[in-house]
Coordinates of C-alpha atoms and ligand atoms in Angstrom, one line a residue:
X6 CA 34.6 57.5 192.0
X7 CA 36.2 59.7 194.6
X8 CA 39.8 59.3 195.9
X9 CA 40.2 59.9 199.6
X10 CA 43.9 59.2 200.1
X11 CA 47.1 59.0 198.2
X12 CA 50.5 57.7 199.3
X13 CA 53.7 58.3 197.5
X14 CA 56.5 55.9 198.5
X15 CA 60.0 56.3 197.3
X16 CA 61.6 52.9 197.0
X17 CA 65.1 51.6 196.2
X18 CA 65.9 48.2 194.7
X19 CA 69.3 46.9 193.9
X20 CA 69.7 45.4 190.4
X21 CA 71.0 41.9 190.2
X22 CA 73.8 43.3 188.0
X23 CA 74.5 46.8 186.7
X24 CA 72.5 47.8 183.7
X25 CA 74.6 49.9 181.3
X26 CA 73.2 51.8 178.3
X27 CA 74.6 54.5 176.1
X28 CA 73.4 57.1 178.7
X29 CA 74.9 55.6 181.8
X30 CA 75.1 52.7 184.3
X31 CA 72.3 51.9 186.8
X32 CA 73.2 49.8 189.9
X33 CA 70.1 50.6 191.9
X34 CA 66.7 51.8 190.9
X35 CA 65.0 54.6 192.9
X36 CA 61.4 55.1 191.9
X37 CA 58.0 56.3 193.2
X38 CA 55.2 53.9 194.0
X39 CA 51.8 55.5 194.0
X40 CA 48.8 54.1 196.0
X41 CA 45.4 55.7 195.5
X42 CA 42.6 54.8 197.9
X43 CA 39.0 55.2 196.8
X44 CA 36.3 56.3 199.2
X45 CA 35.1 52.7 199.5
X46 CA 38.6 51.5 200.5
X47 CA 39.9 49.8 197.4
X48 CA 43.6 50.5 196.5
X49 CA 45.1 51.2 193.0
X50 CA 48.8 50.9 192.4
X51 CA 51.2 52.2 189.8
X52 CA 55.0 52.7 189.5
X53 CA 56.6 55.9 188.1
X54 CA 59.2 55.2 185.5
X55 CA 61.2 58.4 186.0
X56 CA 64.7 57.7 187.3
X57 CA 67.1 59.5 189.6
X58 CA 69.0 61.3 186.8
X59 CA 67.7 63.1 183.7
X60 CA 69.6 60.8 181.4
X61 CA 67.0 58.8 179.5
X62 CA 64.5 61.6 179.7
X63 CA 64.3 65.1 181.2
X64 CA 61.9 63.9 183.9
X65 CA 63.4 62.6 187.2
X66 CA 62.1 61.1 190.5
X67 CA 62.4 64.7 191.9
X68 CA 60.5 66.4 189.1
X69 CA 57.8 63.7 189.2
X70 CA 57.4 64.1 193.0
X71 CA 57.1 67.8 192.6
X72 CA 54.5 67.6 189.8
X73 CA 52.5 65.0 191.7
X74 CA 52.6 66.9 195.0
X75 CA 52.0 70.3 193.6
X76 CA 49.4 69.7 190.8
X77 CA 48.3 66.1 190.1
X78 CA 47.5 64.6 193.5
X79 CA 45.7 67.8 194.8
X80 CA 43.6 67.7 191.6
X81 CA 42.7 64.1 192.1
X82 CA 41.9 64.4 195.8
X83 CA 39.6 67.4 195.3
X84 CA 37.8 66.2 192.2
X85 CA 34.1 65.4 192.9
X86 CA 34.4 62.4 190.6
X87 CA 37.4 61.1 188.8
X88 CA 38.5 58.2 186.6
X89 CA 41.5 57.4 184.4
X90 CA 40.0 59.0 181.2
X91 CA 38.8 62.2 183.0
X92 CA 42.2 62.5 184.6
X93 CA 44.1 62.1 181.3
X94 CA 41.9 64.8 179.7
X95 CA 42.2 67.2 182.6
X96 CA 46.0 66.7 183.1
X97 CA 46.5 67.7 179.4
X98 CA 46.3 71.4 180.5
X99 CA 49.7 71.0 182.1
X100 CA 52.6 70.6 179.7
X101 CA 55.0 67.7 179.7
X102 CA 55.6 65.7 182.9
X103 CA 54.2 62.6 181.2
X104 CA 55.8 60.1 183.6
X105 CA 54.3 61.9 186.6
X106 CA 50.9 62.0 184.8
X107 CA 51.1 58.3 183.8
X108 CA 51.5 57.0 187.4
X109 CA 48.2 58.7 188.4
X110 CA 46.4 57.5 185.3
X111 CA 47.6 53.9 185.7
X112 CA 46.7 53.8 189.4
X113 CA 43.2 55.1 188.6
X114 CA 42.9 52.4 185.8
X115 CA 43.8 49.7 188.3
X116 CA 41.2 51.0 190.7
X117 CA 38.5 51.3 188.1
X118 CA 39.1 47.7 186.9
X119 CA 39.0 46.5 190.5
X120 CA 35.7 48.3 191.2
X121 CA 34.3 46.4 188.1
X122 CA 35.9 43.1 189.2
X123 CA 37.6 43.0 185.8
X124 CA 41.3 42.1 185.1
X125 CA 42.9 45.2 183.7
X126 CA 43.5 43.6 180.3
X127 CA 39.7 43.0 180.0
X128 CA 39.1 46.6 181.0
X129 CA 41.5 47.7 178.3
X130 CA 39.9 45.4 175.7
X131 CA 42.7 42.8 175.4
X132 CA 42.1 39.1 174.8
X133 CA 45.4 37.2 175.3
X134 CA 46.1 35.3 178.4
X135 CA 49.8 35.1 177.8
X136 CA 52.1 37.7 176.2
X137 CA 55.3 37.1 174.3
X138 CA 58.4 38.8 175.8
X139 CA 62.1 39.3 175.2
X140 CA 65.0 40.5 177.2
X141 CA 67.1 43.7 177.0
X142 CA 70.8 43.2 177.6
X143 CA 73.0 46.0 178.8
X144 CA 76.4 46.9 177.6
X145 CA 78.9 44.4 179.0
X146 CA 82.6 44.8 180.1
X147 CA 83.7 42.8 176.9
X148 CA 82.2 40.7 174.1
X149 CA 83.0 37.4 175.8
X150 CA 80.9 38.4 178.8
X151 CA 78.1 39.5 176.5
X152 CA 78.1 36.1 174.6
X153 CA 77.9 34.3 178.0
X154 CA 75.1 36.5 179.3
X155 CA 73.1 36.1 176.0
X156 CA 73.6 32.3 176.4
X157 CA 72.2 32.4 179.9
X158 CA 69.1 34.3 178.8
X159 CA 68.5 31.8 176.0
X160 CA 68.8 29.0 178.5
X161 CA 66.3 30.8 180.7
X162 CA 63.9 30.7 177.8
X163 CA 64.0 34.1 176.1
X164 CA 63.7 33.9 172.3
X165 CA 64.3 37.5 171.4
X166 CA 67.3 39.5 172.6
X167 CA 67.7 43.3 172.5
X168 CA 71.3 44.5 172.9
X169 CA 72.1 48.0 174.1
X170 CA 74.6 49.6 171.7
X171 CA 76.6 52.8 171.4
X172 CA 79.5 54.0 169.2
X173 CA 82.4 51.7 170.1
X174 CA 80.0 48.9 171.3
X175 CA 78.3 47.7 168.1
X176 CA 79.9 45.8 165.2
X177 CA 82.4 43.7 167.3
X178 CA 80.0 42.5 170.0
X179 CA 77.3 42.0 167.4
X180 CA 79.6 39.8 165.3
X181 CA 80.5 37.7 168.3
X182 CA 76.9 37.1 169.3
X183 CA 75.8 36.4 165.8
X184 CA 78.6 33.9 165.3
X185 CA 77.7 32.0 168.4
X186 CA 73.9 32.2 167.8
X187 CA 73.2 32.2 164.0
X188 CA 69.4 32.0 164.3
X189 CA 68.9 34.3 167.3
X190 CA 66.2 37.0 166.9
X191 CA 68.4 40.0 167.5
X192 CA 67.4 43.6 168.1
X193 CA 69.5 46.6 169.2
X194 CA 68.7 49.9 171.0
X195 CA 71.1 52.9 170.9
X196 CA 69.1 55.4 173.1
X197 CA 70.0 58.3 170.7
X198 CA 73.7 57.7 170.9
X199 CA 74.6 58.1 167.2
X200 CA 74.9 61.3 165.1
X201 CA 72.9 61.3 161.9
X202 CA 76.2 61.0 160.0
X203 CA 76.6 57.5 161.4
X204 CA 73.8 56.2 159.2
X205 CA 75.7 54.2 156.6
X206 CA 77.9 52.6 159.3
X207 CA 74.7 51.5 161.2
X208 CA 73.2 50.1 158.0
X209 CA 76.5 48.1 157.4
X210 CA 76.8 46.4 160.8
X211 CA 73.1 45.9 161.2
X212 CA 72.8 44.3 157.8
X213 CA 76.0 42.2 158.1
X214 CA 74.9 40.7 161.4
X215 CA 71.3 40.2 160.5
X216 CA 69.8 42.6 163.1
X217 CA 66.0 42.5 162.9
X218 CA 65.4 45.9 164.4
X219 CA 67.4 49.1 165.3
X220 CA 65.8 51.2 168.0
X221 CA 66.3 55.0 168.4
X222 CA 69.8 55.4 167.0
X223 CA 69.6 59.2 166.6
X224 CA 68.5 62.0 168.9
X225 CA 64.8 62.3 169.7
X226 CA 64.2 65.3 167.5
X227 CA 66.1 63.9 164.5
X228 CA 63.0 62.6 162.6
X229 CA 64.6 63.3 159.2
X230 CA 67.7 61.3 160.1
X231 CA 65.5 58.3 161.1
X232 CA 63.5 58.7 157.9
X233 CA 66.8 58.5 155.9
X234 CA 67.6 55.3 157.7
X235 CA 64.2 53.8 157.0
X236 CA 64.7 54.6 153.3
X237 CA 67.9 52.6 153.1
X238 CA 67.4 49.9 155.7
X239 CA 66.1 46.3 155.3
X240 CA 65.7 46.0 159.1
X241 CA 62.9 47.7 161.1
X242 CA 63.6 51.1 162.5
X243 CA 62.0 51.6 165.9
X244 CA 61.3 54.9 167.7
X245 CA 61.1 55.1 171.5
X246 CA 62.1 58.5 172.9
X247 CA 60.9 60.4 169.8
X248 CA 57.3 59.4 170.2
X249 CA 55.6 61.1 173.2
X250 CA 52.1 61.8 171.9
X251 CA 49.8 61.5 168.9
X252 CA 51.3 64.6 167.3
X253 CA 54.8 63.3 167.3
X254 CA 53.6 59.9 166.0
X255 CA 51.6 61.6 163.2
X256 CA 54.6 63.6 162.1
X257 CA 56.9 60.6 162.3
X258 CA 54.4 58.5 160.2
X259 CA 54.1 61.3 157.6
X260 CA 57.9 61.5 157.3
X261 CA 58.2 57.7 157.2
X262 CA 60.6 57.9 160.1
X263 CA 59.7 54.6 161.7
X264 CA 58.6 51.0 160.9
X265 CA 58.2 50.0 164.6
X266 CA 57.1 51.7 167.8
X267 CA 58.1 51.1 171.4
X268 CA 55.1 51.9 173.6
X269 CA 55.8 52.5 177.3
X270 CA 52.6 53.5 179.1
X271 CA 54.7 55.0 182.0
X272 CA 56.4 57.3 179.5
X273 CA 53.5 58.5 177.3
X274 CA 51.1 59.7 180.1
X275 CA 49.4 56.4 180.7
X276 CA 47.4 53.4 179.4
X277 CA 44.8 55.5 177.4
X278 CA 47.6 57.3 175.6
X279 CA 49.5 54.0 175.0
X280 CA 46.3 52.4 173.6
X281 CA 45.7 55.4 171.3
X282 CA 49.3 55.3 170.0
X283 CA 49.2 51.5 169.2
X284 CA 45.9 52.0 167.3
X285 CA 47.4 54.9 165.3
X286 CA 50.5 52.8 164.6
X287 CA 48.3 49.8 163.4
X288 CA 46.4 52.0 161.0
X289 CA 49.8 53.1 159.4
X290 CA 51.0 49.4 159.3
X291 CA 53.7 50.1 161.9
X292 CA 54.6 47.2 164.3
X293 CA 54.1 48.1 167.9
X294 CA 55.3 46.4 171.1
X295 CA 55.4 47.2 174.8
X296 CA 58.7 48.5 176.2
X297 CA 60.0 48.5 179.8
X298 CA 61.9 50.8 182.1
X299 CA 63.3 48.2 184.6
X300 CA 60.1 48.2 186.5
X301 CA 59.4 45.9 189.5
X302 CA 56.3 43.8 189.4
X303 CA 53.7 46.6 189.7
X304 CA 54.9 48.4 186.5
X305 CA 55.5 45.1 184.8
X306 CA 51.9 44.1 185.5
X307 CA 50.6 47.2 183.8
X308 CA 52.8 46.5 180.8
X309 CA 51.7 42.9 180.6
X310 CA 48.0 43.8 180.6
X311 CA 48.6 46.4 177.9
X312 CA 50.5 43.9 175.8
X313 CA 47.3 41.8 175.4
X314 CA 45.9 44.3 172.8
X315 CA 45.8 42.6 169.4
X316 CA 48.0 45.2 167.6
X317 CA 51.0 44.5 169.8
X318 CA 52.5 41.9 167.5
X319 CA 56.2 42.0 168.5
X320 CA 57.6 40.6 171.8
X321 CA 57.8 43.2 174.6
X322 CA 60.6 44.2 176.9
X323 CA 58.7 42.6 179.8
X324 CA 61.1 40.1 181.2
X325 CA 60.4 38.0 184.3
X326 CA 60.8 39.3 187.8
X327 CA 64.2 37.7 188.4
X328 CA 65.7 39.4 185.3
X329 CA 66.4 42.7 187.2
X330 CA 65.8 42.1 190.9
X331 CA 66.5 39.4 193.5
X332 CA 63.6 40.7 195.6
X333 CA 60.1 41.5 194.3
X334 CA 57.7 44.3 195.3
X335 CA 54.6 42.1 194.5
X336 CA 53.2 39.1 196.3
X337 CA 54.1 36.6 193.5
X338 CA 56.8 36.9 190.8
X339 CA 56.3 36.8 187.1
X340 CA 57.9 33.6 185.8
X341 CA 59.0 33.0 182.2
X342 CA 57.2 30.2 180.4
X343 CA 59.3 27.9 178.2
X344 CA 57.7 29.6 175.1
X345 CA 59.2 33.0 176.0
X346 CA 55.8 34.2 177.4
X347 CA 54.5 35.6 180.7
X348 CA 51.0 34.8 182.0
X349 CA 48.6 37.7 182.3
X350 CA 47.2 37.9 185.9
X351 CA 43.5 37.0 186.0
X352 CA 42.5 38.8 189.3
X353 CA 40.8 42.2 189.4
X354 CA 42.8 45.2 188.3
X355 CA 46.5 44.6 187.8
X356 CA 45.9 41.2 189.5
X357 CA 49.0 41.3 191.7
X358 CA 49.4 42.9 195.2
X359 CA 52.1 45.0 196.8
X360 CA 53.9 42.9 199.4
X361 CA 53.8 45.2 202.5
X362 CA 57.0 43.7 203.9
X363 CA 58.9 44.1 200.7
X364 CA 57.6 47.7 200.5
X365 CA 58.9 48.4 204.0
X366 CA 62.3 46.8 203.3
X367 CA 62.9 49.0 200.3
X368 CA 61.3 52.2 201.6
X369 CA 63.4 55.4 201.5
X370 CA 60.6 57.9 202.3
X371 CA 56.9 58.1 202.2
X372 CA 54.3 60.9 202.1
X373 CA 50.5 60.8 202.4
X374 CA 48.0 63.1 200.9
X375 CA 44.4 63.6 201.7
X376 CA 42.5 62.7 205.0
Ligands
LIG411 O1 65.3 52.4 176.0 O2 64.0 50.7 176.2 C1 64.8 51.6 176.7 C2 65.6 50.6 180.3 C3 65.6 51.8 180.9 C4 65.5 52.9 180.1 C5 65.2 52.8 178.8 C6 65.2 51.6 178.2 C7 65.4 50.4 178.9 C8 65.4 49.1 178.4 C9 65.0 47.9 179.3 O3 65.7 48.8 177.3 C10 63.6 47.5 179.2 C11 63.2 46.6 180.3 O4 63.5 45.4 180.2 O5 62.6 47.0 181.3
LIG412 MG1 64.6 52.2 174.0

């Protein structure tokens, strides 16, 4: 297909409550929404997961906008024929900028599936019609508030809870949550906040409080430190930031630095890359699951479709629309089922539409490319 127009909208959504992690507090989310229009008039959508500050990763909304405007969109608009796979291969000549590449690849995938009248999950080869999800809970002002928030998410129907931790916010809040909810499926995510020397302390609190999985405790390059944790831990050790491509996953597998993999299509250059990583993980008997980056409904839809692939055996960070935002960007919200699942949209492509009024309400700026 040919792409005749691209529109890059910068949107801002206020979070229902601040989301605090080891790398900072987010109160509002500023992100790029990409719309690609084919020469026959269909539209493909995707949401860029880069945030305002280079805190979770070195990419930001600004670097993504620059990469998209300077390289990726001019390439797509001048290509005689383009699809998601061709784009992924061609974009490989530019280093890094995976979040910027991902938003183009995912919008192209949405378009391709729409042109074939297939829901994106069928286009990807998935089979499930519902996907199992959990909720990610930020650092709270105090342990009592945390216990209350966890209780509210459990009442809402979530059956797996991932707590954000950091030095100073680990053993005590975990003990309180575990005491209140002895059977809860409990994961934690440190976003690289611990030095490798913290290993034995992590093993102690995670084991004592029956934590099922510890995600990215050490810096992204610290594969040996993660391998040492795998060697002593009974719980799963998950990598998120460390795994950016097949090379980093191959090395991590060879070193036995992980037993679980958080796959975020928006972070690893798109759906093809994400599918390749989960297949590679499955061959090495590593559990994979789909992560999230506080997306609105567009990004969430892409993640939900991806999570239908059979190797995603653990519940994803794909909570319902009302978890993060009072207002949705899409025409109908994702609602949590009582069995902690979300329904996969059945319509063509991502199966949800951008609500034009919501887009206008949250618009900060917009730029069009092409005719
Ligand atoms: O590390 O998984 C992470 C949110 C923003 C940046 C990084 C992460 C997260 C989450 C929330 O944990 C996942 C979600 O529910 O979208
Ligand atoms: Mg993470």
